[in-house]
Coordinates of C-alpha atoms in Angstrom, one line a residue:
Chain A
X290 CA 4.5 -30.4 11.0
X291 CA 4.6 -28.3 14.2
X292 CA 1.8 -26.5 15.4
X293 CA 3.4 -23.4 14.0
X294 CA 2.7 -24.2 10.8
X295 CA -0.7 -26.4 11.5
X296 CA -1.8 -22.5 12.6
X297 CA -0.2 -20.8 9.7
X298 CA -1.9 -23.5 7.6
X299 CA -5.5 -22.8 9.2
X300 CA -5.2 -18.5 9.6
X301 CA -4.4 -18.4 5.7
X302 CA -7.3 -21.2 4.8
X303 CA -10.0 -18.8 7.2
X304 CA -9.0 -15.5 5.6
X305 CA -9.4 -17.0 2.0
X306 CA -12.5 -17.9 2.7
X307 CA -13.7 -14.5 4.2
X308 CA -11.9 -12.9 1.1
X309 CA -14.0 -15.2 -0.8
X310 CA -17.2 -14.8 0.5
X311 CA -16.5 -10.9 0.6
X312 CA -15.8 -11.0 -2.9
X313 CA -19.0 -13.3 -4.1
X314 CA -21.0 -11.1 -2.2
X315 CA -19.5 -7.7 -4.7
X316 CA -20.2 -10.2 -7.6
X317 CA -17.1 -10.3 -8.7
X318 CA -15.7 -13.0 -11.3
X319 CA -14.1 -16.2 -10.4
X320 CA -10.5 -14.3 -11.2
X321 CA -11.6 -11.6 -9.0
X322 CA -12.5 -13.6 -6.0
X323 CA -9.5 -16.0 -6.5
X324 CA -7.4 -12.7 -6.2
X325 CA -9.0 -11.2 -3.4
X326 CA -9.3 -14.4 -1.4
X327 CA -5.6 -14.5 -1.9
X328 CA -4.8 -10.9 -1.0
X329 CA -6.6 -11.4 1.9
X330 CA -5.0 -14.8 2.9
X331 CA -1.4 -13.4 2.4
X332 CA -1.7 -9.6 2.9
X333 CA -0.7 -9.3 6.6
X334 CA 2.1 -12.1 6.6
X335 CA 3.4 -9.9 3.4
X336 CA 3.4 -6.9 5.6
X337 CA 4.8 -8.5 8.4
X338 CA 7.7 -10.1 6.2
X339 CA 8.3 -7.2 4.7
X340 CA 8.8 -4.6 7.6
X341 CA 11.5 -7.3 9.2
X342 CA 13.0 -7.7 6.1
X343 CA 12.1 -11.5 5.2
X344 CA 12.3 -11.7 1.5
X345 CA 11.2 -13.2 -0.5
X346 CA 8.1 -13.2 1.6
X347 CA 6.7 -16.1 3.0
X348 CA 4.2 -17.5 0.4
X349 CA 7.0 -17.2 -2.5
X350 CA 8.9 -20.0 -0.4
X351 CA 5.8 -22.3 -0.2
X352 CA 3.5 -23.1 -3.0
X353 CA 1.5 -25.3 -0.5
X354 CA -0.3 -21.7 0.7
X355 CA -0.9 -20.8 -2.9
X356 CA -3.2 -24.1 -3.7
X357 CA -4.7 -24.1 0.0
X358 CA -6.3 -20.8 -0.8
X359 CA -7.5 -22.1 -4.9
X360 CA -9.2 -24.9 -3.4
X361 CA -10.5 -22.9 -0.2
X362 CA -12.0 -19.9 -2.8
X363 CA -13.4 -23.0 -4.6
X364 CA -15.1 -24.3 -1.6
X365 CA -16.2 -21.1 -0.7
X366 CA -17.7 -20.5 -4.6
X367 CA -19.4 -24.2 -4.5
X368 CA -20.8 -23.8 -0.6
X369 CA -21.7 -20.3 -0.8
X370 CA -25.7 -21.3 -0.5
X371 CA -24.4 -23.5 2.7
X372 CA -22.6 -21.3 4.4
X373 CA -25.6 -20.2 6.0
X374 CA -26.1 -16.4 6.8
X375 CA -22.8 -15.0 4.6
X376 CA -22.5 -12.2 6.9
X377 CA -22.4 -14.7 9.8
X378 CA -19.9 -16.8 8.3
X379 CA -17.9 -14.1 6.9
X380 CA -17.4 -13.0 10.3
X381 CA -16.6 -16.0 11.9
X382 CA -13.5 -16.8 9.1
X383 CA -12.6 -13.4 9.7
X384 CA -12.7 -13.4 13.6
X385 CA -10.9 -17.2 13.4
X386 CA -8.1 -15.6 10.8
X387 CA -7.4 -12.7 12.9
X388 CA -6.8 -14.1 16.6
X389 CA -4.4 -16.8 14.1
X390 CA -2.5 -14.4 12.5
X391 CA -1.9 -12.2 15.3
X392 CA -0.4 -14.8 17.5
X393 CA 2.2 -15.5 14.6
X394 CA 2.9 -11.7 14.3
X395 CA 3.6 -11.6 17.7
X396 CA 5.6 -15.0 17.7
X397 CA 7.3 -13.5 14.5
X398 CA 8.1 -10.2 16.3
X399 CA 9.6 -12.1 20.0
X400 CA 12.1 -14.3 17.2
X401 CA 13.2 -11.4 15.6
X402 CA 14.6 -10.1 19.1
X403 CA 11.9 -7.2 19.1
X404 CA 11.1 -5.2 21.7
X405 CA 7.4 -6.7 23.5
X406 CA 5.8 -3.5 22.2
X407 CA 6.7 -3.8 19.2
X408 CA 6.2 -7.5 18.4
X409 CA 2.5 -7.1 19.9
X410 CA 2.4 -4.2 17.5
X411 CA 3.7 -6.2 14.5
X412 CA 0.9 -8.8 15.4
X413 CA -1.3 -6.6 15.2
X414 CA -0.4 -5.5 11.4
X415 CA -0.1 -9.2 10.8
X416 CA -3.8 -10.1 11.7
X417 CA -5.6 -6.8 10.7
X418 CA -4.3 -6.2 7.3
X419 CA -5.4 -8.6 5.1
X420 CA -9.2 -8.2 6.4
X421 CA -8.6 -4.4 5.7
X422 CA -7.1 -4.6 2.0
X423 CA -10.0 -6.8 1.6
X424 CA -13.0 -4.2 2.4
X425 CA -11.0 -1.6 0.6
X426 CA -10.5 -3.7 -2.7
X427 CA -14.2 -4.8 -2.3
X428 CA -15.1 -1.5 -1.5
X429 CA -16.2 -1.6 2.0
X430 CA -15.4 0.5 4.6
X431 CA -12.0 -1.1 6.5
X432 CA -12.9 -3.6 9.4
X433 CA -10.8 -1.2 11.7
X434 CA -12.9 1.4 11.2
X435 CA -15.9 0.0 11.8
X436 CA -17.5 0.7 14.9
X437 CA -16.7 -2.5 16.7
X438 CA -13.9 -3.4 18.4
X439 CA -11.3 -5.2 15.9
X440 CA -7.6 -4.2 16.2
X441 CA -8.5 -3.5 20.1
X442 CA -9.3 -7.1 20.0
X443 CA -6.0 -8.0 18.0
X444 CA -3.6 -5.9 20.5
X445 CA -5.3 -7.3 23.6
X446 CA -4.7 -10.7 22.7
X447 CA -1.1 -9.4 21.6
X448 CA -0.6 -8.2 25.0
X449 CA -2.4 -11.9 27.0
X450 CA 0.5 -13.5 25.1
X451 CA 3.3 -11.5 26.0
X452 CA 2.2 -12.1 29.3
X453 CA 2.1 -15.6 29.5
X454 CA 5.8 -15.9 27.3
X455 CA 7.3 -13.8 30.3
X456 CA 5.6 -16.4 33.0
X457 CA 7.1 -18.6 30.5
X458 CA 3.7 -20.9 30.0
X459 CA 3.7 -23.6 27.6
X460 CA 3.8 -22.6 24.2
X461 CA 0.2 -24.7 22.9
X462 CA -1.7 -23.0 26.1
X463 CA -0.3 -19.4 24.9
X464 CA -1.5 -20.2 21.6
X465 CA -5.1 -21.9 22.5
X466 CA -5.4 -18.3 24.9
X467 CA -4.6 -15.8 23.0
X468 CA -6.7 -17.2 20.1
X469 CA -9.7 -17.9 22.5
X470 CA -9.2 -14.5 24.1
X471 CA -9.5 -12.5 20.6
X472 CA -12.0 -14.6 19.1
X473 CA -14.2 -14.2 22.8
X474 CA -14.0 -9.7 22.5
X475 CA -15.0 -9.6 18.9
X476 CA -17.8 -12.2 19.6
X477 CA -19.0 -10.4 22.6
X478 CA -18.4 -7.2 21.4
X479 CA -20.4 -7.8 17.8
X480 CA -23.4 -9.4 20.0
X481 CA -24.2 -6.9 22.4
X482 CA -22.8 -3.5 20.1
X483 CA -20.2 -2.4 22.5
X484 CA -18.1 0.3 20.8
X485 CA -15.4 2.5 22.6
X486 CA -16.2 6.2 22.8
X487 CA -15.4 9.2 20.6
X488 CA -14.5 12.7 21.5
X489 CA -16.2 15.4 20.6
X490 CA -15.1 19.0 19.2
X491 CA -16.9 22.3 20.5
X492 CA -16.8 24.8 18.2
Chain B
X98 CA 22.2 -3.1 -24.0
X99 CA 20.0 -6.1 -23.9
X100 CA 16.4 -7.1 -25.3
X101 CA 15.6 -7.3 -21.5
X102 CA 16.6 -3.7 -20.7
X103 CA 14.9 -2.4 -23.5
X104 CA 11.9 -4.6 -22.9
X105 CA 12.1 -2.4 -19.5
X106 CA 12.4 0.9 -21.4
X107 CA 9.5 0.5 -23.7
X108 CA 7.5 -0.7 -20.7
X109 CA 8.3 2.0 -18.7
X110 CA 7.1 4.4 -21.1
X111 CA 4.2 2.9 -21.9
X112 CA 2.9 2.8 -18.4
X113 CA 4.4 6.6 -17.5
X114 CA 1.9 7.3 -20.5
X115 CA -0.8 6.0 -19.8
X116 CA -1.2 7.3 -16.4
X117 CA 0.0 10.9 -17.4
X118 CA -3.4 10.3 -19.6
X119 CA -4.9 9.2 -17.0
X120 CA -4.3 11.9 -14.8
X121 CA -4.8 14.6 -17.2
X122 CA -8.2 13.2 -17.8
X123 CA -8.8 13.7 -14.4
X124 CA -7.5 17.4 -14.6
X125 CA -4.8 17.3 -12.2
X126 CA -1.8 20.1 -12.5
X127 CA 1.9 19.1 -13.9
X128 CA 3.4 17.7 -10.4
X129 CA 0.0 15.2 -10.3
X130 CA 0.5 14.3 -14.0
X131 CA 4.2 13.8 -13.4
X132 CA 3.4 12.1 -9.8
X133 CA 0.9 9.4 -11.6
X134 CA 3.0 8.7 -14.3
X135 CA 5.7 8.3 -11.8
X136 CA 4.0 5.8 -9.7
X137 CA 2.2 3.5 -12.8
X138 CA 5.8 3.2 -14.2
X139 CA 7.6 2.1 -11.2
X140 CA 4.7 0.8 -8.6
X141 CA 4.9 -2.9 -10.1
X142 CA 8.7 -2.8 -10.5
X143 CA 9.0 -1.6 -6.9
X144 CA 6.3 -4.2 -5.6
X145 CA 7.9 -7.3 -7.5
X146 CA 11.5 -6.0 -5.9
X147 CA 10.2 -5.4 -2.2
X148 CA 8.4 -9.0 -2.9
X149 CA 11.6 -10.6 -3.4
X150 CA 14.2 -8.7 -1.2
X151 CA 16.0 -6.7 -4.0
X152 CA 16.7 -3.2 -2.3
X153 CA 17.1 -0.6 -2.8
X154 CA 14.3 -1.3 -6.0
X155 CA 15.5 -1.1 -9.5
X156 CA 14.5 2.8 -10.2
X157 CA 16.8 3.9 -7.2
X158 CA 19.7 2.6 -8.5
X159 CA 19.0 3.7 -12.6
X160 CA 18.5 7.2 -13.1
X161 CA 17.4 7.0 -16.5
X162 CA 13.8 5.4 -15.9
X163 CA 13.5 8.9 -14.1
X164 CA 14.4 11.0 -16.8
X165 CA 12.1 8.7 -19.7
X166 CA 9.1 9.0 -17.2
X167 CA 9.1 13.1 -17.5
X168 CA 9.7 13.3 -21.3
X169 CA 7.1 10.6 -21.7
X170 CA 4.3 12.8 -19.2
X171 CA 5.5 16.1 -20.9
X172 CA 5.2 14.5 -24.4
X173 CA 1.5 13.2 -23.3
X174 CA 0.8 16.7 -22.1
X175 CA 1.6 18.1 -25.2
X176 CA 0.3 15.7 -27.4
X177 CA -2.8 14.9 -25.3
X178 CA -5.4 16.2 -27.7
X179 CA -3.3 14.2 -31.2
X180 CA -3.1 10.9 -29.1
X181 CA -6.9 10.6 -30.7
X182 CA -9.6 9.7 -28.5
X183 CA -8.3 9.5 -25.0
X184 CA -10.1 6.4 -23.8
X185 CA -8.1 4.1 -27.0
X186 CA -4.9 5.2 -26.4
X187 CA -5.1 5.2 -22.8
X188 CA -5.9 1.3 -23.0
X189 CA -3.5 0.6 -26.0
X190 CA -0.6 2.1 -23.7
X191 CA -1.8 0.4 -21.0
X192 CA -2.0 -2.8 -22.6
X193 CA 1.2 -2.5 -24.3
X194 CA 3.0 -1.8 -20.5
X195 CA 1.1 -5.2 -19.1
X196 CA 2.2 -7.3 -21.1
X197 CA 6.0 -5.9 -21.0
X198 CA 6.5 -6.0 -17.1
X199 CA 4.7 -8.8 -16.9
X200 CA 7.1 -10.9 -19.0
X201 CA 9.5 -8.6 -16.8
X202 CA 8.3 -10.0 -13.6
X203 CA 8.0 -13.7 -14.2
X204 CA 11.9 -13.9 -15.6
X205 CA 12.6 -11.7 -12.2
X206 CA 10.7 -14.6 -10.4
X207 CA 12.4 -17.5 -12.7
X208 CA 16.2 -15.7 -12.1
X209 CA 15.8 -15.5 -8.2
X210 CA 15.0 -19.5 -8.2
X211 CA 11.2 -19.0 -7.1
X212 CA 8.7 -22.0 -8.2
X213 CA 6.8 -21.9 -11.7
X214 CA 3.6 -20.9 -9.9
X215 CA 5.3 -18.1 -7.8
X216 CA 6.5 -16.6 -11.1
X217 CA 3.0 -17.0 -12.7
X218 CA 2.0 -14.6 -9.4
X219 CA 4.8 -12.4 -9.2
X220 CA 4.4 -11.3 -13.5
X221 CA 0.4 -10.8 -12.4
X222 CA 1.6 -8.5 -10.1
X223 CA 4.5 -6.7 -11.7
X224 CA 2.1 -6.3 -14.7
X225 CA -1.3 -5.4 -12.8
X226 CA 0.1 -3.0 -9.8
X227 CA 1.1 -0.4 -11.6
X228 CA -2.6 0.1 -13.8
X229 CA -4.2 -0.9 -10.1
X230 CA -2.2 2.3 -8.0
X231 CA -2.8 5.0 -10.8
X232 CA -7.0 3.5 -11.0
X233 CA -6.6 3.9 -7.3
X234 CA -5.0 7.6 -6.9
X235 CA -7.2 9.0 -9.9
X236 CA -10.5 7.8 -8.4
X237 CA -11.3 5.3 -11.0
X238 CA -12.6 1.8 -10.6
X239 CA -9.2 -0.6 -10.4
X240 CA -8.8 -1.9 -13.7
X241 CA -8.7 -5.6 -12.4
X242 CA -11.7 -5.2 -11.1
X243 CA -13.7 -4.2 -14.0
X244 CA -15.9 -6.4 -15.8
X245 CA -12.6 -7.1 -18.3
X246 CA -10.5 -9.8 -18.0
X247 CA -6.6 -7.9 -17.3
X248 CA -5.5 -9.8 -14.4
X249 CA -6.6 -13.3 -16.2
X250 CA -4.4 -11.8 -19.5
X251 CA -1.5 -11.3 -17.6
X252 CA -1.7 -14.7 -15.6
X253 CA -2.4 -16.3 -19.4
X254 CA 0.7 -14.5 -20.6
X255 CA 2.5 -15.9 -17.3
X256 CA 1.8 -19.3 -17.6
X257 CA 2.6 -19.3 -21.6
X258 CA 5.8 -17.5 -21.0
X259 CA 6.3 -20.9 -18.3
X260 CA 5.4 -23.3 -20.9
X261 CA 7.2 -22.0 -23.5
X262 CA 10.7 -21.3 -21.2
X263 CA 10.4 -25.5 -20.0
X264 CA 10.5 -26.3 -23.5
X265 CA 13.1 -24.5 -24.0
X266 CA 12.3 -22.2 -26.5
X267 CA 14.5 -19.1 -27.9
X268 CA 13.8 -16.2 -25.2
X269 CA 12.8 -13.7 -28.2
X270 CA 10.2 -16.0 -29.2
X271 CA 9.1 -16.4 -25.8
X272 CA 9.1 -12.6 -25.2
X273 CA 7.3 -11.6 -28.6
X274 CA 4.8 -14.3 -28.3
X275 CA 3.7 -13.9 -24.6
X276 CA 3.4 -9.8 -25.0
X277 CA 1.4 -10.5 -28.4
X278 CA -1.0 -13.1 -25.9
X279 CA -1.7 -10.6 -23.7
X280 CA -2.2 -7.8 -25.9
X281 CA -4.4 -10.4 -28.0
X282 CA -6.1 -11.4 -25.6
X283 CA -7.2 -7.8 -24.0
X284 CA -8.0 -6.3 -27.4
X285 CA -10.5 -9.5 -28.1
X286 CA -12.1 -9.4 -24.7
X287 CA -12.7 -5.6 -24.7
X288 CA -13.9 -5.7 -28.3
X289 CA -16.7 -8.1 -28.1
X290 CA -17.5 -7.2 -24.1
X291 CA -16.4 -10.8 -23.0
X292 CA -16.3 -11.5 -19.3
X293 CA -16.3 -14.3 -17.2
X294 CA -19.3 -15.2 -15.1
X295 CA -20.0 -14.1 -11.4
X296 CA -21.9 -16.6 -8.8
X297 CA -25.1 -15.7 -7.4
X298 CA -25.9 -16.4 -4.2
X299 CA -29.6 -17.5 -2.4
X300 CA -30.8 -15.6 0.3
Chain C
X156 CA 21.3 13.3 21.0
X157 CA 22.3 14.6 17.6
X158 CA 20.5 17.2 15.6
X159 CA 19.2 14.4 13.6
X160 CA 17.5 12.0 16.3
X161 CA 16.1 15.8 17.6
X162 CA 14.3 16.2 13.7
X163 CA 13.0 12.7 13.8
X164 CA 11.5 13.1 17.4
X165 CA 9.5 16.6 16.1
X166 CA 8.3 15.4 12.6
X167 CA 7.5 12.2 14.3
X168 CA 5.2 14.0 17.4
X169 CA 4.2 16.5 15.0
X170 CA 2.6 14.0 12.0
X171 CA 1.3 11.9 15.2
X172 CA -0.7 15.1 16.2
X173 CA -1.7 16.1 12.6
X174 CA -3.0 12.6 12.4
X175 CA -5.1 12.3 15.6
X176 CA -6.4 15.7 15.0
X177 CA -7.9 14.5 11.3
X178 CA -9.1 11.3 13.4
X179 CA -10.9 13.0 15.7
X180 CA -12.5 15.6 13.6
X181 CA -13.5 12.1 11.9
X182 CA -15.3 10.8 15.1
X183 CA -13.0 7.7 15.3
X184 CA -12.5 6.1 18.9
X185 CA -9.5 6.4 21.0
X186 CA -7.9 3.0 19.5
X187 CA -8.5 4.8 15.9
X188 CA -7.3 8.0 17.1
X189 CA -4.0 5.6 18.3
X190 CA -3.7 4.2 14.8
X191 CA -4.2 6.7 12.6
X192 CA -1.7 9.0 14.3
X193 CA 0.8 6.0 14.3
X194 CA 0.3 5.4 10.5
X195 CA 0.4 8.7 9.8
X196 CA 3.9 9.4 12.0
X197 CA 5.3 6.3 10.7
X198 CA 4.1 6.2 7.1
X199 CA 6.8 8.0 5.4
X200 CA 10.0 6.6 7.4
X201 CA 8.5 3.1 6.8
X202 CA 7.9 3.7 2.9
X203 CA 11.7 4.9 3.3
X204 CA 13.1 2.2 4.7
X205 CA 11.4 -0.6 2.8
X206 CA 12.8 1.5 -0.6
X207 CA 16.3 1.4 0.8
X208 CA 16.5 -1.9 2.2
X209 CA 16.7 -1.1 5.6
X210 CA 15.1 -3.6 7.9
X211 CA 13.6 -4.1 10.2
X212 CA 12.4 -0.3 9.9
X213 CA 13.0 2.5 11.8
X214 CA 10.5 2.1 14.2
X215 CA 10.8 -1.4 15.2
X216 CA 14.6 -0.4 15.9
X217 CA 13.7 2.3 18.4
X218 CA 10.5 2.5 21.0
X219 CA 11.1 5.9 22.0
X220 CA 8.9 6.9 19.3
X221 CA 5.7 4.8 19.8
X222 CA 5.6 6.4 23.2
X223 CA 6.0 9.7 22.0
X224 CA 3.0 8.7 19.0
X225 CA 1.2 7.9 22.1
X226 CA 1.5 10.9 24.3
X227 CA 1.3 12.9 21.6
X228 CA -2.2 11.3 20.2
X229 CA -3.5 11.8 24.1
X230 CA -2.2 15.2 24.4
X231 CA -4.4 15.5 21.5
X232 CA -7.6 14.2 22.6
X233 CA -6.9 16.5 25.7
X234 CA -6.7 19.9 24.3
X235 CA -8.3 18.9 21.3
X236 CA -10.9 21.9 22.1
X237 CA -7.5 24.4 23.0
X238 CA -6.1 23.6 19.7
X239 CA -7.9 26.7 18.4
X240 CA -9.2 26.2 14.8
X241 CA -8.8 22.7 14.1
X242 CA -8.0 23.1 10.4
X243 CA -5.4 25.7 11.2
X244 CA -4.1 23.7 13.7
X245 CA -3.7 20.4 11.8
X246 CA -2.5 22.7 8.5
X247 CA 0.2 23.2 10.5
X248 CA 1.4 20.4 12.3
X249 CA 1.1 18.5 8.8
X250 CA 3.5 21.4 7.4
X251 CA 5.9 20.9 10.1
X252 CA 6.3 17.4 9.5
X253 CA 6.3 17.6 5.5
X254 CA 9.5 20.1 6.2
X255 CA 11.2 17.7 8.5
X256 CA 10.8 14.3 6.6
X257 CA 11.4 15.8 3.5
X258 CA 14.6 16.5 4.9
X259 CA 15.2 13.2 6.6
X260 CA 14.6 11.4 3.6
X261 CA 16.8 13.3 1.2
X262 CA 19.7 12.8 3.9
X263 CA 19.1 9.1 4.0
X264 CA 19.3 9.2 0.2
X265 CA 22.5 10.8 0.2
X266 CA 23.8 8.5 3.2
X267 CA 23.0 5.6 0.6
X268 CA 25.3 6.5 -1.9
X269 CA 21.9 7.4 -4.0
X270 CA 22.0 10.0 -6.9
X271 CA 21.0 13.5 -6.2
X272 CA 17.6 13.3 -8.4
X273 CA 16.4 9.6 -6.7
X274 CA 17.8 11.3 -3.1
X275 CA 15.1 13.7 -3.9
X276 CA 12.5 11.8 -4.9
X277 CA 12.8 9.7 -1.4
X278 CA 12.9 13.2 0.2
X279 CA 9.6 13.8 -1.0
X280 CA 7.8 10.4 -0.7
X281 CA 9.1 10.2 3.2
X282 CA 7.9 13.6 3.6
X283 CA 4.7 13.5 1.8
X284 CA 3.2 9.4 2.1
X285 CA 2.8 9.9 5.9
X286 CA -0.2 12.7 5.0
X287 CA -1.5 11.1 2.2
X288 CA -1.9 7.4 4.2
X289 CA -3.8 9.4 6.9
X290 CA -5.9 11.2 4.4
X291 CA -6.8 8.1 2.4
X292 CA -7.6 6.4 5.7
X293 CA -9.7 9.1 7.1
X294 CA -11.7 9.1 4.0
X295 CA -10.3 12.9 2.7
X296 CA -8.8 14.0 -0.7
X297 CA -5.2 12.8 0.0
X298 CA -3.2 16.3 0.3
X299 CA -1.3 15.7 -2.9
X300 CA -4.3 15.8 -5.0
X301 CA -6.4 19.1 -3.5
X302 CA -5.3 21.8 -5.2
X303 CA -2.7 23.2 -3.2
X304 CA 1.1 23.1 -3.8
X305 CA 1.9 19.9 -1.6
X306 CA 4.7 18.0 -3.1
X307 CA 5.9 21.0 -5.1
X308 CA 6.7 22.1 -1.8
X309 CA 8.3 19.1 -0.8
X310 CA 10.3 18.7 -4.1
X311 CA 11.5 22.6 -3.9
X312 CA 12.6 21.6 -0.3
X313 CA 14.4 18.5 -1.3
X314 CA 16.5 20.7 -4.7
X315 CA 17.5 23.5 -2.3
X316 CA 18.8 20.8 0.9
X317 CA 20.5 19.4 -3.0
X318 CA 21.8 22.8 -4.2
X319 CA 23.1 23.7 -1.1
X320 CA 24.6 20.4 0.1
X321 CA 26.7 20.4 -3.3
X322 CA 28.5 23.8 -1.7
X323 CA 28.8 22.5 1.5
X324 CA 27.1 24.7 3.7
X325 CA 27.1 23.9 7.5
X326 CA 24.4 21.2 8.3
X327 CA 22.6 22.9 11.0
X328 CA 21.8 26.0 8.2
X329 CA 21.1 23.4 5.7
X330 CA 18.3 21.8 7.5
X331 CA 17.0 25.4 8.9
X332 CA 17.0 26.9 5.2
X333 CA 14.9 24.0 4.1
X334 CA 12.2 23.6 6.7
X335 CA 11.8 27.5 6.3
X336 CA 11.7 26.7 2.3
X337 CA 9.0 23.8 2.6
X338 CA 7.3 25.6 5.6
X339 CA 7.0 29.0 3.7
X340 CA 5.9 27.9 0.6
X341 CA 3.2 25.8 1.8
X342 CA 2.3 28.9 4.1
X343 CA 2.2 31.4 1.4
X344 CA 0.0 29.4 -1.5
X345 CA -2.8 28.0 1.2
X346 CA -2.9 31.6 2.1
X347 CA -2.9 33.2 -1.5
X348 CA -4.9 30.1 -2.9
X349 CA -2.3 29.7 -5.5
X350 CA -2.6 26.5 -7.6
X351 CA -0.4 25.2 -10.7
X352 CA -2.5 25.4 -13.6
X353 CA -4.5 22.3 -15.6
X354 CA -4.2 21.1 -19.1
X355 CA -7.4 20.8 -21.1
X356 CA -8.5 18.3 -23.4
X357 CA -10.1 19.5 -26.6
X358 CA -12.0 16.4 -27.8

């Protein structure tokens, strides 16, 4: 297994459990939070596959993904009481998922032979949008939207690893920074409310 | 013409029904109705072909799923206040077009080699996106998320269809039987109000 | 540069515009502003390409046009208080784009060996998906659902580049006759509140 899929492996088992959590917290059904977990788990590696043209997408090639996430929603269901503060540990799956996810956009987009723009784009797709089809299936308003810094977070780490992959730095260091890096801004962002400004209209 | 392309035919109509219903309920103008009952005909077709790579998706290259979806909105138009009380036949159509594509959807998944699980996913999917999009674009709560069981029905359907096509079983029989699961198993649930239990959490 | 890469570029800048100017009448931040401007230029080429089969999609192939999303999203923010009347302004820019993809996407149909009905049908999802992403996104009644002639338009647009492709008429007039079309109509129902009329349910 190579530490490709070792991250693969832990982004999709973090974002089922935030899907999870997010979806106990609506009261939804066992069905329902098996589903959303899932969505969430696979929903930006879908997107990813399917805007470079990978099909069948990535989790119909590997049913390993598809029980990781059962028997992550299962955890989540059984823990739920010890996870602690939900919101706290809904964000910390969430934070862990995305600075995962968008390193393997990113990786996807430089394989590919994509432009580095666009691959840091691409990760950013890949690690925001399964955290946003989750609020908008559980009916909260999108993560990106939010006022805290999310897909900031997500391109900024995009952009620390194309940086390092031009100075040509080992691969496990890239990986370990970037994810560090994003996980660091949403962290310090969420604790001490930073938010970037908004414009304002006269009229 | 086969019992599979008719199975797609009667499918088709019933979903281009049921959100022409749908959207007339909601008092939108012809191009809406016509727009909704476009998109709940063809949204799980397309979703099950973009999952699995087959482009351009099925109603680009058949011009007569076009042509059934507009005489089936018209005929709903006209016949909106003898189609009884709204509500029924909205769920009858409904029903009847979930458990159709989703028989449609795990074959599609069996035919392109995929894994008896992936199928399972890929029917929920082909039968629930279509009911899920036109929930979504007339306001409503998604149907999967009600306090029904529809995604459990199709998945049900899915796994009986699998059982069924290991044992080799006559495809008919498989067809008839799954679709009449389904449709079974939504009529009971919605008649005696059954629905599966949600967690509660401490706090 | 042919006439086509020159429609592109202005329906791309002018949907990047439309959708900064929603985002900023929405109080997003500047990396909102960024997104939803990007979605909102890219929605309906991306919705077009993953139909068709064409991947990796348009803009990943080409990164002229993420620079252009982003100057024209900060060009935007700058004269956001010299765009006069925002709602006139972003009625406008949305119209200019609808005309432009619409056009785009019924071309791309026809370059696909696609049927003149489904060639239409893409004309109008490229040209409208792009405003109703943004819309959705931003929280607003997605444009094909207020009561204005949106898609209609779009539709009309994508017969008459149809009808007059069939006799051959010289491209250039072609693509000038049906911007006008899409641009005019639009124009003309906002301004006489014209609406298609509603069915009613007797019940």
């Amino acid at each position: 297994m190579t530490i490709f899929t070792a991250l693969d492996i832990l982004g999709t088992i973090a974002f089922a459990i935030s899907g999870a959590l997010s979806a106990i917290n609506r009261k939804l059904d066992p069905f329902g939070i098996f589903i959303i977990a899932f969505v969430t788990a696979i929903g930006g590696g879908t997107v990813r596959d399917i805007l470079i043209g990978n099909t069948p997408v990535s989790w119909m090639q590997n049913t390993l993904n598809i029980y990781l996430i059962g028997i992550a929603a299962t955890l989540a269901i059984i823990f739920r009481n010890k996870l602690g503060y939900l919101k706290r540990s809904l964000f910390l799956f969430d934070t862990i998922g995305l600075g995962i996810f968008t390193i393997i956009g990113v990786e996807t987009g430089i394989n590919a032979g994509l432009e580095p723009i666009i691959s840091v784009a691409l990760g950013a797709m890949t690690g925001c949008f399964g955290g946003v089809i989750r609020d908008i299936l559980c009916n909260e308003i999108p993560v990106i939207f939010r006022k805290e810094i999310y897909a900031t977070a997500s391109i900024a780490g995009g952009i620390c690893f194309m940086v390092l992959y031009v100075f040509a730095i080992d691969q496990n260091i890239i990986y370990i920074a970037t994810t560090l890096l994003i996980i660091t801004i949403r962290l310090v962002v969420v604790k001490y409310k930073i938010s970037l400004p908004t414009f304002f209209i006269k009229s």
